[in-house]
Short mmCIF file of C-alpha atoms in Angstrom, two decimals:
data_model
loop_
_atom_site.label_atom_id
_atom_site.label_comp_id
_atom_site.label_asym_id
_atom_site.label_seq_id
_atom_site.Cartn_x
_atom_site.Cartn_y
_atom_site.Cartn_z
CA MET A 1 22.19 33.01 0.30
CA ASP A 2 21.16 33.93 -3.49
CA LEU A 3 17.88 31.89 -4.79
CA PHE A 4 18.72 29.11 -5.92
CA ASP A 5 20.69 27.86 -2.46
CA LYS A 6 17.92 28.78 -1.32
CA LEU A 7 14.98 26.63 -3.04
CA GLY A 8 17.72 23.83 -3.31
CA ILE A 9 16.96 23.41 1.52
CA LEU A 10 14.35 23.73 1.43
CA ALA A 11 13.06 21.80 -1.65
CA ASP A 12 14.93 18.72 0.14
CA ALA A 13 13.76 19.23 3.58
CA ALA A 14 10.86 19.18 2.25
CA LYS A 15 11.48 16.12 1.14
CA TYR A 16 10.12 13.60 4.10
CA ASP A 17 6.46 15.00 4.09
CA VAL A 18 5.09 11.92 2.11
CA SER A 19 1.31 13.65 1.95
CA CYS A 20 1.96 13.87 -1.86
CA SER A 21 4.38 12.36 -3.80
CA SER A 22 8.27 11.59 -3.07
CA SER A 23 10.52 14.04 -5.32
CA GLY A 24 12.53 12.86 -7.42
CA GLY A 25 16.49 11.76 -7.94
CA SER A 26 19.89 13.61 -7.65
CA ARG A 27 21.35 13.20 -11.20
CA ASN A 28 22.60 15.50 -13.71
CA ASN A 29 21.95 15.71 -16.95
CA LYS A 30 25.48 13.94 -19.45
CA ASN A 31 24.89 14.85 -22.57
CA GLY A 32 21.64 12.05 -22.64
CA VAL A 33 17.85 12.65 -22.24
CA GLY A 34 15.87 14.48 -19.04
CA ASN A 35 17.20 15.64 -16.36
CA SER A 36 16.05 14.31 -11.98
CA HIS A 37 18.11 17.68 -10.59
CA ALA A 38 16.34 18.48 -6.69
CA ALA A 39 14.31 20.77 -8.03
CA GLY A 40 11.05 20.29 -5.58
CA ILE A 41 9.23 18.82 -8.51
CA CYS A 42 6.20 15.99 -7.50
CA HIS A 43 3.72 14.69 -8.08
CA THR A 44 0.17 13.84 -7.46
CA TRP A 45 -2.46 12.34 -9.10
CA SER A 46 -6.65 14.27 -8.76
CA ASP A 47 -9.21 12.53 -8.57
CA ASP A 48 -9.74 11.71 -12.63
CA GLY A 49 -7.02 9.68 -13.04
CA ARG A 50 -4.26 12.60 -13.73
CA CYS A 51 -0.25 12.70 -12.44
CA VAL A 52 0.20 16.54 -11.18
CA SER A 53 3.05 18.07 -10.72
CA LEU A 54 4.03 19.97 -7.96
CA LEU A 55 6.10 22.63 -6.32
CA LYS A 56 6.99 21.02 -2.93
CA ILE A 57 9.04 23.25 -1.30
CA LEU A 58 8.49 24.20 2.66
CA LEU A 59 8.60 28.74 3.88
CA SER A 60 10.94 27.82 6.52
CA ASN A 61 12.92 24.92 7.37
CA GLU A 62 13.99 27.34 10.84
CA CYS A 63 12.40 25.35 13.68
CA ILE A 64 11.91 26.23 17.46
CA TYR A 65 10.27 23.14 17.74
CA ASP A 66 12.71 20.10 18.45
CA CYS A 67 11.12 17.14 18.05
CA VAL A 68 13.84 13.34 18.12
CA TYR A 69 12.18 12.99 14.47
CA CYS A 70 12.62 15.69 12.52
CA VAL A 71 15.78 16.57 10.04
CA ASN A 72 14.41 20.16 10.12
CA ARG A 73 14.22 19.96 14.36
CA SER A 74 16.34 23.86 15.63
CA SER A 75 19.58 21.24 17.25
CA ASN A 76 20.27 19.70 14.87
CA ASP A 77 23.44 21.48 12.45
CA VAL A 78 21.70 21.60 8.47
CA PRO A 79 21.97 24.03 6.37
CA ARG A 80 18.77 27.32 7.74
CA ALA A 81 16.73 28.71 4.33
CA SER A 82 13.32 30.89 4.18
CA PHE A 83 12.18 31.94 1.48
CA THR A 84 9.74 35.05 1.35
CA ALA A 85 7.01 35.55 -0.32
CA ASP A 86 8.05 37.46 -2.84
CA GLU A 87 10.14 34.76 -3.51
CA VAL A 88 7.59 32.06 -3.65
CA ILE A 89 5.11 33.35 -6.31
CA ASP A 90 8.21 34.06 -8.11
CA LEU A 91 9.13 30.24 -8.45
CA THR A 92 5.59 29.71 -8.27
CA MET A 93 4.53 31.94 -11.03
CA ASN A 94 7.81 31.42 -14.06
CA PHE A 95 7.34 27.04 -12.37
CA TYR A 96 4.66 27.48 -13.66
CA ARG A 97 4.97 29.86 -17.46
CA ARG A 98 8.05 27.58 -17.98
CA ASN A 99 5.71 24.68 -17.81
CA TYR A 100 7.76 22.52 -15.15
CA ILE A 101 4.78 22.38 -12.87
CA GLU A 102 0.91 22.70 -12.19
CA GLY A 103 0.57 23.20 -9.19
CA LEU A 104 2.21 23.93 -5.28
CA PHE A 105 2.76 22.08 -2.56
CA LEU A 106 3.64 24.53 -0.01
CA SER A 107 5.18 24.04 4.10
CA SER A 108 6.91 24.88 6.75
CA ALA A 109 8.77 25.10 9.80
CA VAL A 110 7.06 26.81 13.55
CA LEU A 111 8.97 30.22 13.04
CA LYS A 112 8.90 32.19 15.55
CA ASN A 113 4.90 30.84 16.13
CA PRO A 114 2.54 28.84 14.71
CA SER A 115 -0.17 31.70 13.98
CA TYR A 116 3.17 33.25 12.86
CA THR A 117 3.52 30.84 10.36
CA MET A 118 0.34 30.35 9.07
CA GLU A 119 0.21 34.27 8.53
CA LEU A 120 3.00 33.86 6.17
CA MET A 121 2.03 31.08 4.33
CA LEU A 122 -1.83 32.93 3.90
CA ASN A 123 -0.36 35.57 2.60
CA ILE A 124 1.67 34.20 -0.40
CA VAL A 125 -1.28 31.82 -1.67
CA ARG A 126 -4.15 34.47 -1.47
CA ARG A 127 -1.94 36.94 -3.11
CA LEU A 128 -1.15 33.81 -5.61
CA ARG A 129 -5.54 33.31 -5.82
CA ASN A 130 -5.88 37.61 -5.75
CA ASP A 131 -2.97 39.16 -7.19
CA HIS A 132 -1.10 36.75 -10.05
CA ARG A 133 -4.91 34.70 -10.72
CA PHE A 134 -3.12 31.75 -10.78
CA TYR A 135 -5.45 28.98 -10.59
CA GLY A 136 -3.53 25.55 -10.27
CA TYR A 137 -3.45 23.33 -7.63
CA ILE A 138 -2.08 23.76 -3.87
CA HIS A 139 -1.68 22.04 -1.46
CA LEU A 140 -0.98 23.59 1.98
CA LYS A 141 0.09 22.50 5.38
CA ALA A 142 -2.00 23.80 8.10
CA ILE A 143 -0.18 24.77 11.00
CA PRO A 144 -0.73 23.46 14.24
CA GLY A 145 -1.89 25.55 17.20
CA ALA A 146 -2.66 28.57 14.11
CA ASP A 147 -5.73 30.82 15.11
CA GLU A 148 -7.95 29.93 13.26
CA ARG A 149 -9.46 32.26 11.24
CA LEU A 150 -5.50 32.23 9.79
CA ILE A 151 -6.38 27.85 8.92
CA SER A 152 -9.97 28.92 7.67
CA GLU A 153 -9.34 31.90 5.16
CA ALA A 154 -6.07 30.33 3.66
CA GLY A 155 -9.23 26.88 3.45
CA MET A 156 -10.12 29.59 0.83
CA PHE A 157 -8.11 29.79 -1.50
CA VAL A 158 -6.24 26.67 -1.62
CA ASP A 159 -7.27 22.71 -3.05
CA ARG A 160 -6.15 20.61 -0.11
CA MET A 161 -4.62 21.25 3.54
CA SER A 162 -3.73 18.88 6.07
CA VAL A 163 -2.24 18.37 9.33
CA ASN A 164 0.51 16.31 9.77
CA ILE A 165 0.22 13.98 13.15
CA GLU A 166 3.49 11.77 12.51
CA LEU A 167 3.40 10.12 15.61
CA PRO A 168 1.05 7.42 16.10
CA SER A 169 0.08 7.00 19.91
CA ASP A 170 0.48 10.17 22.26
CA LYS A 171 3.51 8.00 24.23
CA GLY A 172 4.92 8.72 21.27
CA LEU A 173 4.71 12.62 21.31
CA GLU A 174 5.03 13.19 24.24
CA VAL A 175 9.14 11.76 24.18
CA LEU A 176 9.71 12.44 20.96
CA ALA A 177 7.60 15.62 20.23
CA PRO A 178 6.91 17.80 23.19
CA HIS A 179 5.40 20.87 21.95
CA LYS A 180 3.05 19.06 20.01
CA PRO A 181 0.14 16.66 22.53
CA LYS A 182 -2.13 14.89 20.08
CA LYS A 183 -5.36 17.04 21.34
CA ALA A 184 -3.40 20.52 19.33
CA LEU A 185 -3.10 18.43 16.57
CA LEU A 186 -6.33 17.26 16.08
CA LYS A 187 -8.07 20.43 16.26
CA PRO A 188 -7.43 21.92 12.92
CA MET A 189 -7.83 18.68 11.38
CA HIS A 190 -11.20 18.54 13.41
CA GLN A 191 -11.51 22.18 12.25
CA ILE A 192 -11.49 22.22 7.86
CA SER A 193 -13.22 18.62 8.21
CA GLN A 194 -16.13 20.55 10.29
CA LYS A 195 -16.19 23.44 7.56
CA ILE A 196 -16.15 21.10 4.38
CA ILE A 197 -18.69 20.75 5.04
CA GLN A 198 -20.39 23.28 6.32
CA ASN A 199 -19.64 24.72 3.25
CA LYS A 200 -21.09 21.77 1.92
CA ASP A 201 -24.07 22.61 3.00
CA GLU A 202 -24.48 25.93 2.22
CA GLN A 203 -23.63 24.96 -1.47
CA LYS A 204 -27.18 22.91 -1.22
CA ILE A 205 -28.94 25.98 -0.05
CA TYR A 206 -27.49 27.98 -2.50
CA LYS A 207 -28.42 25.96 -6.04
CA ARG A 208 -31.77 25.40 -4.16
CA ALA A 209 -33.60 28.64 -3.46
CA ASN A 210 -31.43 29.32 -7.73
CA PHE A 211 -29.43 31.75 -6.78
CA ASN A 212 -28.48 33.81 -9.69
CA THR A 213 -24.57 34.30 -7.67
CA SER A 214 -24.07 30.28 -6.30
CA LEU A 215 -20.88 29.39 -5.17
CA THR A 216 -18.13 29.15 -8.05
CA LYS A 217 -15.09 26.37 -7.13
CA ARG A 218 -13.00 29.64 -6.24
CA ASP A 219 -15.41 29.50 -3.32
CA GLN A 220 -15.24 26.42 -2.15
CA PHE A 221 -13.31 25.47 0.86
CA VAL A 222 -10.36 22.97 0.68
CA PRO A 223 -12.11 21.88 -2.81
CA ALA A 224 -9.88 18.53 -2.91
CA GLY A 225 -10.18 17.91 0.78
CA GLN A 226 -6.83 17.10 3.44
CA SER A 227 -4.76 14.71 4.46
CA THR A 228 -2.63 13.15 6.62
CA GLN A 229 0.62 11.64 7.05
CA LEU A 230 1.85 9.16 9.80
CA ILE A 231 5.49 8.76 10.43
CA VAL A 232 5.70 4.40 10.27
CA GLY A 233 9.60 3.23 12.62
CA ALA A 234 10.24 5.96 15.23
CA THR A 235 7.83 4.59 17.78
CA PRO A 236 7.24 1.13 19.22
CA ASP A 237 3.57 1.43 17.95
CA LYS A 238 2.08 -1.68 16.36
CA ASP A 239 0.67 -2.20 12.37
CA LEU A 240 -3.10 -2.17 14.63
CA SER A 241 -2.36 0.65 15.96
CA ILE A 242 -1.74 2.62 13.03
CA LEU A 243 -3.90 1.34 10.85
CA LYS A 244 -7.00 1.67 13.96
CA LEU A 245 -6.09 5.21 14.09
CA SER A 246 -6.19 5.41 10.09
CA GLU A 247 -10.07 4.43 10.77
CA ALA A 248 -10.80 6.82 13.16
CA LEU A 249 -9.39 9.08 10.82
CA TYR A 250 -10.60 8.27 8.00
CA SER A 251 -14.62 7.51 9.68
CA ASN A 252 -14.48 10.89 11.79
CA PHE A 253 -12.86 14.34 10.42
CA ASN A 254 -14.11 12.04 5.97
CA LEU A 255 -9.92 12.86 4.80
CA LYS A 256 -8.94 11.89 1.26
CA ARG A 257 -5.69 10.50 2.25
CA VAL A 258 -3.90 8.80 4.87
CA TYR A 259 0.48 8.45 4.34
CA TYR A 260 2.54 6.50 5.77
CA SER A 261 6.08 7.13 6.60
CA ALA A 262 8.97 4.76 6.84
CA TYR A 263 11.16 6.28 9.47
CA VAL A 264 14.59 7.68 7.32
CA PRO A 265 16.87 6.98 9.77
CA THR A 266 19.13 10.64 9.66
CA LEU A 267 19.49 11.34 13.22
CA SER A 268 21.35 9.91 16.15
CA ASP A 269 19.43 10.23 18.87
CA PRO A 270 18.78 7.09 21.77
CA ARG A 271 14.63 7.71 21.44
CA LEU A 272 14.96 6.90 17.81
CA PRO A 273 15.35 2.83 17.05
CA ALA A 274 18.91 1.69 15.99
CA ILE A 275 17.45 0.56 12.88
CA ILE A 276 19.93 1.20 9.79
CA LYS A 277 17.28 0.61 6.86
CA PRO A 278 13.47 2.55 6.88
CA PRO A 279 10.93 -0.65 7.23
CA LEU A 280 9.58 -0.22 3.70
CA LEU A 281 8.09 -3.14 3.62
CA ARG A 282 6.49 -2.17 6.26
CA GLU A 283 5.11 0.82 5.12
CA HIS A 284 3.45 -1.01 2.22
CA ARG A 285 1.63 -3.54 3.58
CA LEU A 286 -0.02 -1.01 5.37
CA TYR A 287 -0.24 1.08 2.26
CA GLN A 288 -1.89 -2.20 1.06
CA ALA A 289 -3.99 -2.16 4.20
CA ASP A 290 -5.13 0.91 4.04
CA TRP A 291 -7.09 0.32 0.52
CA LEU A 292 -8.08 -2.24 1.90
CA LEU A 293 -9.82 -0.25 4.60
CA ARG A 294 -11.28 2.31 1.45
CA PHE A 295 -12.79 0.72 -0.50
CA TYR A 296 -12.93 -3.57 0.30
CA GLY A 297 -15.00 -2.92 3.38
CA PHE A 298 -12.55 -4.38 5.46
CA TYR A 299 -11.98 -3.20 9.23
CA ALA A 300 -9.02 -3.03 11.32
CA ASP A 301 -9.72 -5.15 13.50
CA GLU A 302 -9.83 -7.78 10.98
CA LEU A 303 -6.46 -8.00 9.05
CA LEU A 304 -4.41 -7.36 12.24
CA SER A 305 -5.52 -8.22 16.78
CA LYS A 306 -4.28 -8.14 19.52
CA SER A 307 -3.02 -11.77 19.69
CA ASN A 308 -1.47 -10.76 15.21
CA PRO A 309 -0.15 -6.70 15.81
CA ASP A 310 1.16 -6.68 13.34
CA PHE A 311 0.92 -8.03 9.02
CA ASN A 312 2.26 -11.05 7.28
CA PRO A 313 5.28 -9.36 5.59
CA GLU A 314 5.29 -12.92 3.52
CA LEU A 315 1.87 -12.04 3.00
CA ASP A 316 -0.45 -9.37 1.45
CA PRO A 317 -2.87 -8.39 4.32
CA LYS A 318 -6.16 -9.47 1.48
CA ALA A 319 -3.73 -12.73 1.07
CA ASP A 320 -3.30 -13.01 5.34
CA TRP A 321 -7.38 -12.46 5.44
CA ALA A 322 -7.57 -15.60 3.05
CA LEU A 323 -5.52 -18.08 4.72
CA ARG A 324 -7.19 -17.30 7.99
CA ASN A 325 -10.43 -17.38 8.03
CA LEU A 326 -10.03 -20.62 5.21
CA HIS A 327 -13.25 -21.90 6.58
CA LEU A 328 -15.51 -19.63 4.73
CA PHE A 329 -14.09 -20.48 1.23
CA PRO A 330 -14.49 -21.32 -0.87
CA VAL A 331 -17.28 -19.45 -2.55
CA GLU A 332 -19.72 -19.47 -5.32
CA ILE A 333 -19.10 -17.14 -8.31
CA ASN A 334 -22.22 -16.97 -9.28
CA SER A 335 -23.52 -17.07 -6.42
CA VAL A 336 -22.26 -15.36 -3.90
CA ASP A 337 -22.76 -11.17 -2.69
CA TYR A 338 -20.21 -8.64 -4.28
CA GLU A 339 -18.74 -7.46 -0.46
CA MET A 340 -17.44 -10.68 -0.24
CA LEU A 341 -15.89 -10.43 -3.53
CA LEU A 342 -13.86 -8.28 -2.47
CA ARG A 343 -12.80 -11.01 0.33
CA VAL A 344 -10.72 -12.89 -2.63
CA PRO A 345 -7.12 -13.31 -3.28
CA GLY A 346 -7.23 -12.49 -6.86
CA ILE A 347 -9.90 -10.59 -6.70
CA GLY A 348 -10.28 -6.51 -7.40
CA VAL A 349 -13.08 -3.94 -7.59
CA LYS A 350 -13.24 -3.47 -10.77
CA SER A 351 -12.89 -8.11 -11.23
CA ALA A 352 -15.64 -8.00 -9.22
CA GLN A 353 -18.40 -5.46 -10.05
CA ARG A 354 -17.70 -7.11 -13.97
CA ILE A 355 -18.34 -10.34 -12.25
CA ILE A 356 -21.17 -8.86 -10.67
CA LYS A 357 -22.14 -7.62 -14.83
CA ALA A 358 -21.57 -10.42 -16.50
CA ARG A 359 -22.78 -12.80 -14.13
CA ARG A 360 -26.48 -12.18 -15.15
CA VAL A 361 -26.18 -12.45 -18.60
CA GLY A 362 -24.83 -16.11 -17.81
CA LYS A 363 -23.21 -18.49 -15.47
CA LEU A 364 -19.17 -17.55 -15.35
CA ASN A 365 -16.97 -20.78 -16.43
CA PHE A 366 -12.81 -20.18 -15.01
CA ASP A 367 -12.14 -19.35 -18.80
CA ASN A 368 -14.79 -16.26 -18.76
CA LEU A 369 -12.55 -15.29 -15.35
CA LYS A 370 -9.88 -14.84 -16.48
CA LYS A 371 -11.04 -12.44 -19.43
CA ILE A 372 -12.54 -10.29 -16.46
CA GLY A 373 -9.24 -10.42 -15.30
CA VAL A 374 -9.46 -12.18 -12.32
CA VAL A 375 -5.61 -13.58 -10.57
CA LEU A 376 -6.94 -17.47 -11.30
CA LYS A 377 -2.81 -18.33 -9.72
CA ARG A 378 -4.16 -16.08 -6.17
CA ALA A 379 -8.10 -16.46 -6.96
CA GLY A 380 -8.41 -20.68 -7.37
CA HIS A 381 -8.16 -21.33 -4.54
CA PHE A 382 -10.72 -19.28 -3.15
CA ILE A 383 -13.74 -20.20 -4.84
CA THR A 384 -15.56 -23.04 -7.90
CA CYS A 385 -17.20 -21.99 -10.40
CA GLN A 386 -20.62 -24.06 -11.27
CA GLY A 387 -19.35 -26.31 -8.75
CA LYS A 388 -15.91 -26.48 -9.68
CA THR A 389 -12.51 -25.52 -8.16
CA TYR A 390 -9.53 -24.85 -10.66
CA GLU A 391 -7.68 -27.42 -10.74
CA THR A 392 -4.74 -25.89 -8.44
CA TYR A 393 -7.49 -25.98 -5.72
CA SER A 394 -6.22 -27.32 -2.30
CA GLN A 395 -7.83 -26.46 1.06
CA ASN A 396 -4.29 -27.33 2.94
CA GLU A 397 -2.94 -23.81 4.75
CA HIS A 398 0.50 -24.85 4.55
CA ILE A 399 -0.09 -25.84 -0.24
CA VAL A 400 -2.59 -22.47 -0.12
CA LYS A 401 0.79 -20.17 2.12
CA GLU A 402 3.20 -21.79 -0.82
CA SER A 403 0.22 -20.47 -3.55
CA LEU A 404 -0.43 -17.47 -2.78
CA ILE A 405 3.62 -16.44 -2.13
CA SER A 406 5.78 -18.23 -4.86
CA ALA A 407 2.19 -16.24 -6.74
CA LYS A 408 4.57 -12.47 -5.92
CA LEU A 409 6.36 -10.95 -8.52
CA LEU A 410 10.54 -12.14 -7.81
CA PRO A 411 12.70 -9.91 -9.53
CA GLN A 412 15.04 -12.87 -11.89
CA SER A 413 16.83 -10.58 -14.16
CA LYS A 414 17.81 -6.69 -14.54
CA LYS A 415 18.15 -5.23 -17.87
CA SER A 416 18.91 -1.53 -17.72
CA VAL A 417 16.30 0.71 -20.08
CA PRO A 418 17.10 3.85 -22.29
CA GLY A 419 15.79 6.98 -21.67
CA GLN A 420 11.43 7.21 -21.26
CA MET A 421 9.57 4.41 -23.17
CA SER A 422 5.93 3.66 -23.32
CA LEU A 423 4.65 1.38 -21.21
CA LEU A 424 4.32 -1.93 -23.43
CA SER A 425 7.19 -1.19 -25.93
CA GLU A 426 9.49 -3.61 -26.25
CA LEU A 427 12.25 -3.99 -23.63
CA ASN A 428 15.42 -3.23 -26.05
CA GLU A 429 18.35 -6.11 -26.33
CA ASN A 430 21.29 -3.95 -27.07
CA GLY A 431 20.59 -0.07 -26.30
CA ILE A 432 22.26 2.34 -25.42
CA SER A 433 23.64 2.57 -21.38
CA GLU A 434 24.13 7.06 -21.32
CA GLY A 435 20.99 8.70 -18.92
CA MET A 436 19.52 5.36 -18.08
CA SER A 437 16.67 6.40 -16.53
CA ASP A 438 15.85 3.61 -12.62
CA LEU A 439 13.31 1.76 -14.50
CA TYR A 440 14.18 -1.78 -14.61
CA LEU A 441 11.92 -4.23 -16.08
CA TYR A 442 11.96 -7.80 -14.53
CA ASP A 443 10.65 -11.39 -15.27
CA SER A 444 7.91 -12.78 -13.48
CA PRO A 445 9.09 -16.22 -11.13
CA GLN A 446 7.11 -18.07 -15.14
CA ASN A 447 9.70 -15.80 -17.28
CA THR A 448 6.72 -14.30 -18.75
CA LYS A 449 6.62 -11.24 -20.71
CA GLN A 450 2.62 -10.33 -18.77
CA TRP A 451 4.63 -8.97 -15.93
CA LEU A 452 6.15 -5.61 -15.09
CA SER A 453 7.16 -4.30 -12.61
CA TYR A 454 9.31 -1.17 -12.43
CA TYR A 455 11.56 -0.32 -8.86
CA ASN A 456 12.26 3.74 -8.62
CA LEU A 457 14.95 4.75 -6.04
CA PRO A 458 14.75 8.81 -5.56
CA GLN A 459 17.24 10.71 -3.93
CA ASP A 460 15.48 10.94 -0.42
CA GLY A 461 16.47 6.14 -0.17
CA ARG A 462 13.22 5.68 -0.24
CA LEU A 463 11.86 2.14 -2.28
CA LEU A 464 8.93 2.77 -4.54
CA ILE A 465 6.91 -1.06 -5.57
CA SER A 466 4.85 -0.92 -8.06
CA ASP A 467 3.61 -3.62 -10.18
CA ILE A 468 1.75 -3.94 -13.04
CA HIS A 469 -0.33 -6.83 -14.16
CA LEU A 470 -1.02 -6.48 -18.32
#
């Protein structure tokens, strides 16, 4: 099998791992602009917001395990391939020199046994760093069950490591992945977490001792932290149990991110749910709630409960929480504390910070809030300014709910956009139809141009939605 065929198989097999972003589509260039051939290029984002292109591949899809939900399971009849270490290194260095990528995302099925696979991956990242002096970003999957020494050593050569839990409950793992007990998955996560803390403490000691040979960036253990992935919809687990697991992972292992992946029904098995499409809206709601846990001070038990274990498909989790707690509102924008400001629908972290700063100078009114960036169509039901309510204010739960639902973006018309465009480009009504991207503009319900929404449909059928308020 030649290298290009291997790349096609192992890049395609890696697309179901969303602990960095998904790969692109499969369109070839037909005398147009751009090309999204499935060569395993995906993107991730650094802490400072930079977008980093990654070569996203598996080392091998020849797995000894037979996890029911996994497309690479041993009993599934799919093309199999494995890279050699030299092939992965050559691809990475050549793609990097051609400016296709800025880093590598390397995962693998379990070849022979976990330690054998981890040793192969360690050899690749060690040679990239030591022999080829590759300083680009590397995200490596730690193989559960591998020798602790191998994981510790690999962590010194990579920027981020991740251990995929995949299924959120012991029962789900027992039924769909009996070779992966939850304890075996949490053990390397605990090890990585402890090693990161230990490494940071050592750096502080070196710094305080004013050693001339302080640890460099390259001496750090997993400096970009660790992440994991949870599959949504492959088991009967409720949103509450998934979110509480995420909350525990952030708290106990100091994870950078928990990624949620809607189960893609590519396999047929009586132990799997009979669904036709991935539960993308549910995945989207979990990402919204995850954001609330990390940046808005919410707890899982506030957003959901045993009597209400799943998110409302009509409302985002923050609006749904506010609607269930109308007795806490309205709050006076000029005196309410920062923590409560963050809980007002239509007010984000930046808007709340601006409000806190601005009201040190004087009392704010609704016009001031508009300039700050507060979405009054949503926030107007929950705040007062200098004792006055907004023009659409109501205490009626039904009216507030309808108002929040109607404030969402609903696609009304679709217009194709030729090639790439900048965020503020005008839409060309007579655009060229060749080389169309999957980027579309939608009018807002009010037919205003202040809202831009793009829907991107990559190769694996996942629907990525992003709404940008200009």
